PDB file of C-alpha atoms in Angstrom:
ATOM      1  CA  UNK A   1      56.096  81.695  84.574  1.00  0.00           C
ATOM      2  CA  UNK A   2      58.201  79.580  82.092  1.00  0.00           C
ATOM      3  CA  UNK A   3      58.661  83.063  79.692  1.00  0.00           C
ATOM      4  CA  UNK A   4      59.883  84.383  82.610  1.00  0.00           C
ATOM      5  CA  UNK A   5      62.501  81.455  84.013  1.00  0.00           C
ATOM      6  CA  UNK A   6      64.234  81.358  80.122  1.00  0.00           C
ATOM      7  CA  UNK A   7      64.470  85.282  79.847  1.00  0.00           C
ATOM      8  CA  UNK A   8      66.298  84.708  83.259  1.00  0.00           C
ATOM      9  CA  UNK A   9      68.370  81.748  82.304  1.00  0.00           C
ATOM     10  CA  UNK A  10      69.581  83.112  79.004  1.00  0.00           C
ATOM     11  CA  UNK A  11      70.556  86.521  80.899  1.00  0.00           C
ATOM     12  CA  UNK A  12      72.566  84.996  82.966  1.00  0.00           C
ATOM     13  CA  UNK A  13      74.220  82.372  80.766  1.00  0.00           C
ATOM     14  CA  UNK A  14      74.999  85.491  78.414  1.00  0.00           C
ATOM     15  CA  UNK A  15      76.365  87.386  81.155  1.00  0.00           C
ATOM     16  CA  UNK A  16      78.373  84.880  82.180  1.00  0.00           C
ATOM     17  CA  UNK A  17      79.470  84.139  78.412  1.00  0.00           C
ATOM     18  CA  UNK A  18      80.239  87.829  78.270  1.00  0.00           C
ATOM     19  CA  UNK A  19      82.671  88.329  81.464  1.00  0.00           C
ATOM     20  CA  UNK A  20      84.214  84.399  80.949  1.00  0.00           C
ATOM     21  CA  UNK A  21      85.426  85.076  77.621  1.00  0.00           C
ATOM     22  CA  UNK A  22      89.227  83.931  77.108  1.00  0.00           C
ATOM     23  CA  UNK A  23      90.047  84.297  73.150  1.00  0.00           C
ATOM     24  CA  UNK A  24      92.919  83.031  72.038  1.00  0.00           C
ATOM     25  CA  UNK A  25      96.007  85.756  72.274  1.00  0.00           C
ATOM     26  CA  UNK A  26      99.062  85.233  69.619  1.00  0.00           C
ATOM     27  CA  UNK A  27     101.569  86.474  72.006  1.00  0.00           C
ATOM     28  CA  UNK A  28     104.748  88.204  70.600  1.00  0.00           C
ATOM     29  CA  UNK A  29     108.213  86.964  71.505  1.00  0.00           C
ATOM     30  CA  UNK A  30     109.316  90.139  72.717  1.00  0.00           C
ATOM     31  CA  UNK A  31     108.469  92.983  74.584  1.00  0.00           C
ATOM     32  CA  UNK A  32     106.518  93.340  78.114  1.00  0.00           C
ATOM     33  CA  UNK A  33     102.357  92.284  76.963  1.00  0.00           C
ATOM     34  CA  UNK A  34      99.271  93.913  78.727  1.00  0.00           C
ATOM     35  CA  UNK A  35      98.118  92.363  81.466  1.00  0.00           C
ATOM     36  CA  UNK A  36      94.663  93.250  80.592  1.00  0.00           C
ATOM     37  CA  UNK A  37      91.939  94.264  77.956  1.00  0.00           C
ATOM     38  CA  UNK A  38      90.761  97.861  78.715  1.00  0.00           C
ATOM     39  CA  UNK A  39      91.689 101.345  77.998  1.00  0.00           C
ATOM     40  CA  UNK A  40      94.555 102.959  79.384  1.00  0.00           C
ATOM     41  CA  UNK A  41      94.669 105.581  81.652  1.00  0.00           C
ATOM     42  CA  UNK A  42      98.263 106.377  83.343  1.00  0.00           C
ATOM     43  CA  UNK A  43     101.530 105.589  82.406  1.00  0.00           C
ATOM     44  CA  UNK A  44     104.612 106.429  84.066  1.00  0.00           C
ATOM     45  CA  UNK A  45     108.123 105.010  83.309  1.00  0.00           C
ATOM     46  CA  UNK A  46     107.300 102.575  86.139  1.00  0.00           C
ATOM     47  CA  UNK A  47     103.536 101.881  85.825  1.00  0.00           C
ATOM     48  CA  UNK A  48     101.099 101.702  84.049  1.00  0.00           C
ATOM     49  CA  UNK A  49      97.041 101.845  84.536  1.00  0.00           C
ATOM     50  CA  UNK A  50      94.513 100.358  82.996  1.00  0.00           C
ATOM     51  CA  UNK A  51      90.134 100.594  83.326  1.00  0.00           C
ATOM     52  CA  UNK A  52      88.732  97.566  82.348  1.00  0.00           C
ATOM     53  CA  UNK A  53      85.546  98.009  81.155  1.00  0.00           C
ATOM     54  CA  UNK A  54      82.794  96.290  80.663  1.00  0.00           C
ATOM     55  CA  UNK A  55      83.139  95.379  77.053  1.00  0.00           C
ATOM     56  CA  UNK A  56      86.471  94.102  77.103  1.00  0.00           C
ATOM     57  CA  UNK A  57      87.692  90.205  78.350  1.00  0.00           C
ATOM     58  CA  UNK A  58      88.341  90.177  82.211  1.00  0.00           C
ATOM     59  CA  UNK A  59      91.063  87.420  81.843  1.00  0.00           C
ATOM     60  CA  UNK A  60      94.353  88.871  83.503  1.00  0.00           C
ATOM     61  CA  UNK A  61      97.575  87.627  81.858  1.00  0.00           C
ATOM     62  CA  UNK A  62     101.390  87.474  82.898  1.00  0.00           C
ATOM     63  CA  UNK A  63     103.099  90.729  81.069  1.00  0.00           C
ATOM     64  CA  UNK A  64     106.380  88.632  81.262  1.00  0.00           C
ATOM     65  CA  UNK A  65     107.505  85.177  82.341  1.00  0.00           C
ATOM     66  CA  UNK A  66     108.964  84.636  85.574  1.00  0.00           C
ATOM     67  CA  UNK A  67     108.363  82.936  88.555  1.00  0.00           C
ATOM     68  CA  UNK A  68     105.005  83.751  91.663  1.00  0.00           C
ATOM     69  CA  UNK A  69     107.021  85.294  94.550  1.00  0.00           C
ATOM     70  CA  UNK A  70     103.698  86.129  96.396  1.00  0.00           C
ATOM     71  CA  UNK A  71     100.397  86.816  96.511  1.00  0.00           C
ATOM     72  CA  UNK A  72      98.539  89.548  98.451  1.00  0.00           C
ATOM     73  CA  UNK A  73      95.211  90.237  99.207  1.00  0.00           C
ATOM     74  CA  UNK A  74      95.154  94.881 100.113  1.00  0.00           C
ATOM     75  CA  UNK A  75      92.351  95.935 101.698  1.00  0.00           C
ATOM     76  CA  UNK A  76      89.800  99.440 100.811  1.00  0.00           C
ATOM     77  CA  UNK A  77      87.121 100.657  98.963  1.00  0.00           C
ATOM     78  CA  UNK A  78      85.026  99.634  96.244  1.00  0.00           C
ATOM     79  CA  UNK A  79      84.031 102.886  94.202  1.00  0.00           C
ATOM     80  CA  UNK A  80      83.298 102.508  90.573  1.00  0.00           C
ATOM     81  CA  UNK A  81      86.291 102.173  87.990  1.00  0.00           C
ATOM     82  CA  UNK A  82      85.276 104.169  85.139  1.00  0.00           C
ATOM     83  CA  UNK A  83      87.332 106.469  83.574  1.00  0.00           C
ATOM     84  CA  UNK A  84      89.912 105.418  86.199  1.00  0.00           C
ATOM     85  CA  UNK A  85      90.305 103.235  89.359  1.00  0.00           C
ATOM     86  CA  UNK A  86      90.375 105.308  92.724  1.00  0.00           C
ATOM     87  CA  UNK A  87      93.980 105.002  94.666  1.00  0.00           C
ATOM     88  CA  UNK A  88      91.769 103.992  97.712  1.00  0.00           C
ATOM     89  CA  UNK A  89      89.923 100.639  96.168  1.00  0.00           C
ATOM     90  CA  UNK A  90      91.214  97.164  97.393  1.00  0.00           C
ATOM     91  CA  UNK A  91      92.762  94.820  95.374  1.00  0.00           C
ATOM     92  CA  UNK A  92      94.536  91.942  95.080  1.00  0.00           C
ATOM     93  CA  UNK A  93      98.698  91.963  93.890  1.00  0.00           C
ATOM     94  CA  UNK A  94     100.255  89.007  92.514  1.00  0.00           C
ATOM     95  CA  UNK A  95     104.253  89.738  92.365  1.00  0.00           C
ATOM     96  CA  UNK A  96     106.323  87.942  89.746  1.00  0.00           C
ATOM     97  CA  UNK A  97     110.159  87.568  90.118  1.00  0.00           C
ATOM     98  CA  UNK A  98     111.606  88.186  86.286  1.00  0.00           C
ATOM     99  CA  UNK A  99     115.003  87.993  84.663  1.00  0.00           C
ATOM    100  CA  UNK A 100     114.493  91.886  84.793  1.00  0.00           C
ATOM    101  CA  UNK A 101     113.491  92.197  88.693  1.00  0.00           C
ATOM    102  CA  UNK A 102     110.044  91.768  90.455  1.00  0.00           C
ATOM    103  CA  UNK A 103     106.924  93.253  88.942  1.00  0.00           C
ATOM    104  CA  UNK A 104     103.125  94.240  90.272  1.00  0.00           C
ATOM    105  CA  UNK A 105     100.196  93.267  88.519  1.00  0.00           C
ATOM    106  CA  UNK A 106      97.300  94.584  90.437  1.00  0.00           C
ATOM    107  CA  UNK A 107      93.518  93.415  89.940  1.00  0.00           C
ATOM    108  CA  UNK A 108      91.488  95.772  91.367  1.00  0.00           C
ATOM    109  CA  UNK A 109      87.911  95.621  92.720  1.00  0.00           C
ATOM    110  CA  UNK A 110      85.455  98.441  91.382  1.00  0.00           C
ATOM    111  CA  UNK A 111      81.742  99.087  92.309  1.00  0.00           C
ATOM    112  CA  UNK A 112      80.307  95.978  91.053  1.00  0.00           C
ATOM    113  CA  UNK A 113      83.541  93.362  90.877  1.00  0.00           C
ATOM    114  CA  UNK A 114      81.720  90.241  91.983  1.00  0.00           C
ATOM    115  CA  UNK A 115      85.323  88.222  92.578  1.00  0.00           C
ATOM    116  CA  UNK A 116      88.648  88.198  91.968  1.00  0.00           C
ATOM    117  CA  UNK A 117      90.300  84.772  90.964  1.00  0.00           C
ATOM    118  CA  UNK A 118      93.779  84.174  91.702  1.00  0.00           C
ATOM    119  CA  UNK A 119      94.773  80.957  88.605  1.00  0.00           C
ATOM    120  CA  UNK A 120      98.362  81.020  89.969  1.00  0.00           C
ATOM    121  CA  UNK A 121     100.492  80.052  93.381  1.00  0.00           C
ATOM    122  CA  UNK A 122     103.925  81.267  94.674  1.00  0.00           C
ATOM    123  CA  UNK A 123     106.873  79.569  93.609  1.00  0.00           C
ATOM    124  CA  UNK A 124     104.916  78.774  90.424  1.00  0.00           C
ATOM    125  CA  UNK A 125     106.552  79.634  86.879  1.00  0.00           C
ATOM    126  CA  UNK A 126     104.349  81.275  84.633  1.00  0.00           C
ATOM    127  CA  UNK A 127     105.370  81.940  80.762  1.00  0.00           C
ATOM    128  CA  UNK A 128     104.355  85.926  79.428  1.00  0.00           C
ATOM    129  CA  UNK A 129     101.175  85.493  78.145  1.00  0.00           C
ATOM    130  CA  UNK A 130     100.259  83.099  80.795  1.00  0.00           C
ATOM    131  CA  UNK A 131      96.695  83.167  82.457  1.00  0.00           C
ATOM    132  CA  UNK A 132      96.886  84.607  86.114  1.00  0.00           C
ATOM    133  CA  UNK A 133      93.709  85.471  87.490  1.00  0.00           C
ATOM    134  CA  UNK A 134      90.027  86.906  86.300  1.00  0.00           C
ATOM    135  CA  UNK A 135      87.883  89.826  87.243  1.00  0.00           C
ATOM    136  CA  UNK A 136      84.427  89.299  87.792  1.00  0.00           C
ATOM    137  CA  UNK A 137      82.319  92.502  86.178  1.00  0.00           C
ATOM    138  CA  UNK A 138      85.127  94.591  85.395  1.00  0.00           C
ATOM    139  CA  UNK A 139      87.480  97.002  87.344  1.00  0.00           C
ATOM    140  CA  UNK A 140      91.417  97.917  86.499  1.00  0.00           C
ATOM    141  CA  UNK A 141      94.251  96.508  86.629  1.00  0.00           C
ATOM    142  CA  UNK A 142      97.889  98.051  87.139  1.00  0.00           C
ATOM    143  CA  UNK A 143     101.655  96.359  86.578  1.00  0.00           C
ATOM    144  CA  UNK A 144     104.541  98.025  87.446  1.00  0.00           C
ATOM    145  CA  UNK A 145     107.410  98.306  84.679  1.00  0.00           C
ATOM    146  CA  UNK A 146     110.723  96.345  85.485  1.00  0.00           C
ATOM    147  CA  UNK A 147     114.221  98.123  85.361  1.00  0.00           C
ATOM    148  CA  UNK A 148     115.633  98.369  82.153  1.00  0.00           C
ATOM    149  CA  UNK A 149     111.960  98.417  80.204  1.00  0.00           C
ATOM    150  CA  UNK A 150     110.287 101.749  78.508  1.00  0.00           C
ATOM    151  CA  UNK A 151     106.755 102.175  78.047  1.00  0.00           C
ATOM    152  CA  UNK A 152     105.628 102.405  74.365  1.00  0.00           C
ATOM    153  CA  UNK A 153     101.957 103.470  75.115  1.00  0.00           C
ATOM    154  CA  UNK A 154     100.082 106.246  76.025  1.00  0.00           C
ATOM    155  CA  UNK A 155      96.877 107.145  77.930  1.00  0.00           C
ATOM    156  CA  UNK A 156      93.577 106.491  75.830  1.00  0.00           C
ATOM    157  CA  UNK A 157      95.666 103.954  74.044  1.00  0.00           C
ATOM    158  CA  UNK A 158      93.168 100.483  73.810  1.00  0.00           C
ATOM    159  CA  UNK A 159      95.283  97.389  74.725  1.00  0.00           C
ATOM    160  CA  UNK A 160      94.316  93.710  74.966  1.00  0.00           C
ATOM    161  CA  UNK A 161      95.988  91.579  77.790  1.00  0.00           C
ATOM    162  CA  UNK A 162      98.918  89.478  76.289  1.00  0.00           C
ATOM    163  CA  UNK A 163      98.797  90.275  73.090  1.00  0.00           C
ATOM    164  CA  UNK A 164      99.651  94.322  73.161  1.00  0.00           C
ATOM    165  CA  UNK A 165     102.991  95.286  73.824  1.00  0.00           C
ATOM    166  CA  UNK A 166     103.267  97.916  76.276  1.00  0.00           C
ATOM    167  CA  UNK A 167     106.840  98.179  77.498  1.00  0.00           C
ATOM    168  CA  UNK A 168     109.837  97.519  75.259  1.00  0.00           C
ATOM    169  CA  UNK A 169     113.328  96.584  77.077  1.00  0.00           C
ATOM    170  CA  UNK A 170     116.494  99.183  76.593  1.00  0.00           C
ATOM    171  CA  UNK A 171     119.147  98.172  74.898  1.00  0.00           C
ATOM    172  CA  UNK A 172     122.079  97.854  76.208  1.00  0.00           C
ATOM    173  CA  UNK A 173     125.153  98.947  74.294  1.00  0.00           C
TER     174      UNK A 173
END
């Protein structure tokens, strides 16, 4: 019985080791940061998508500083979030008001997301880099890119949340 109750007890303290993890992130001055760990698998000149998987850390960061406007929970589906998440899966959107307009960062549920915590309330001011929620067991996670920002990555590209730059701003001449 005892065998049993420590092989059980380490599992789950390594589990929940493994999907608690928040390493430190140098964050660069400039640029718009990843909001997540995880590979990517759609970009657009205003979004981009990423597949968090299992591996990577489930902390979800601010991709640039600003202010909460809101915070919204979407209903749907939960189907898995492997090679992509499915347009139909429910999520939850925090919206931050930046000097560049409002953005979307998206934490979305997948087959086996056990929770989605929200670290951050509207009217709050969060710095880029900032820690804004966490997905339990993995998923994806989407942000929209502000006017006047390009994306600099591709799909397959690996990024880690807060420290990867994935949008640069324009310059204006």
């Amino acid at each position: 019985f005892i065998p049993h109750v420590s092989a059980i007890t380490i599992g789950t303290w390594g589990i929940n080791k493994l999907f608690n993890r928040s390493p430190y992130r140098r964050i660069p001055p400039k640029g718009m940061v990843s909001p997540a760990d995880g590979k990517v698998y759609h970009v657009s000149p205003d979004q981009i998508k990423i597949v968090i998987r299992l591996r990577d850390v489930h902390m979800i960061r601010a991709p640039l500083a600003g202010k909460i406007k809101s915070i919204t929970a979407v209903p749907g589906k939960t189907n898995p979030c492997i090679e992509k998440c499915p347009v139909d899966n429910r999520y939850r959107r925090i919206t931050i008001s930046t000097k560049s307009g409002d953005i979307h960062v998206d934490l979305i549920h997948g087959a086996i997301t056990k929770r989605i915590d929200i670290f951050v309330e509207p009217n709050e001011v969060v710095e880029k880099g900032a820690r804004i929620g966490h997905i339990m067991l993995g998923s994806g996670c989407n942000t929209t890119i502000p006017h006047g920002y390009t994306p600099i990555i591709k799909p397959g590209d690996i990024v880690y949340a807060g420290s990867s730059i994935i949008a640069t701003k324009q310059s204006t001449r």
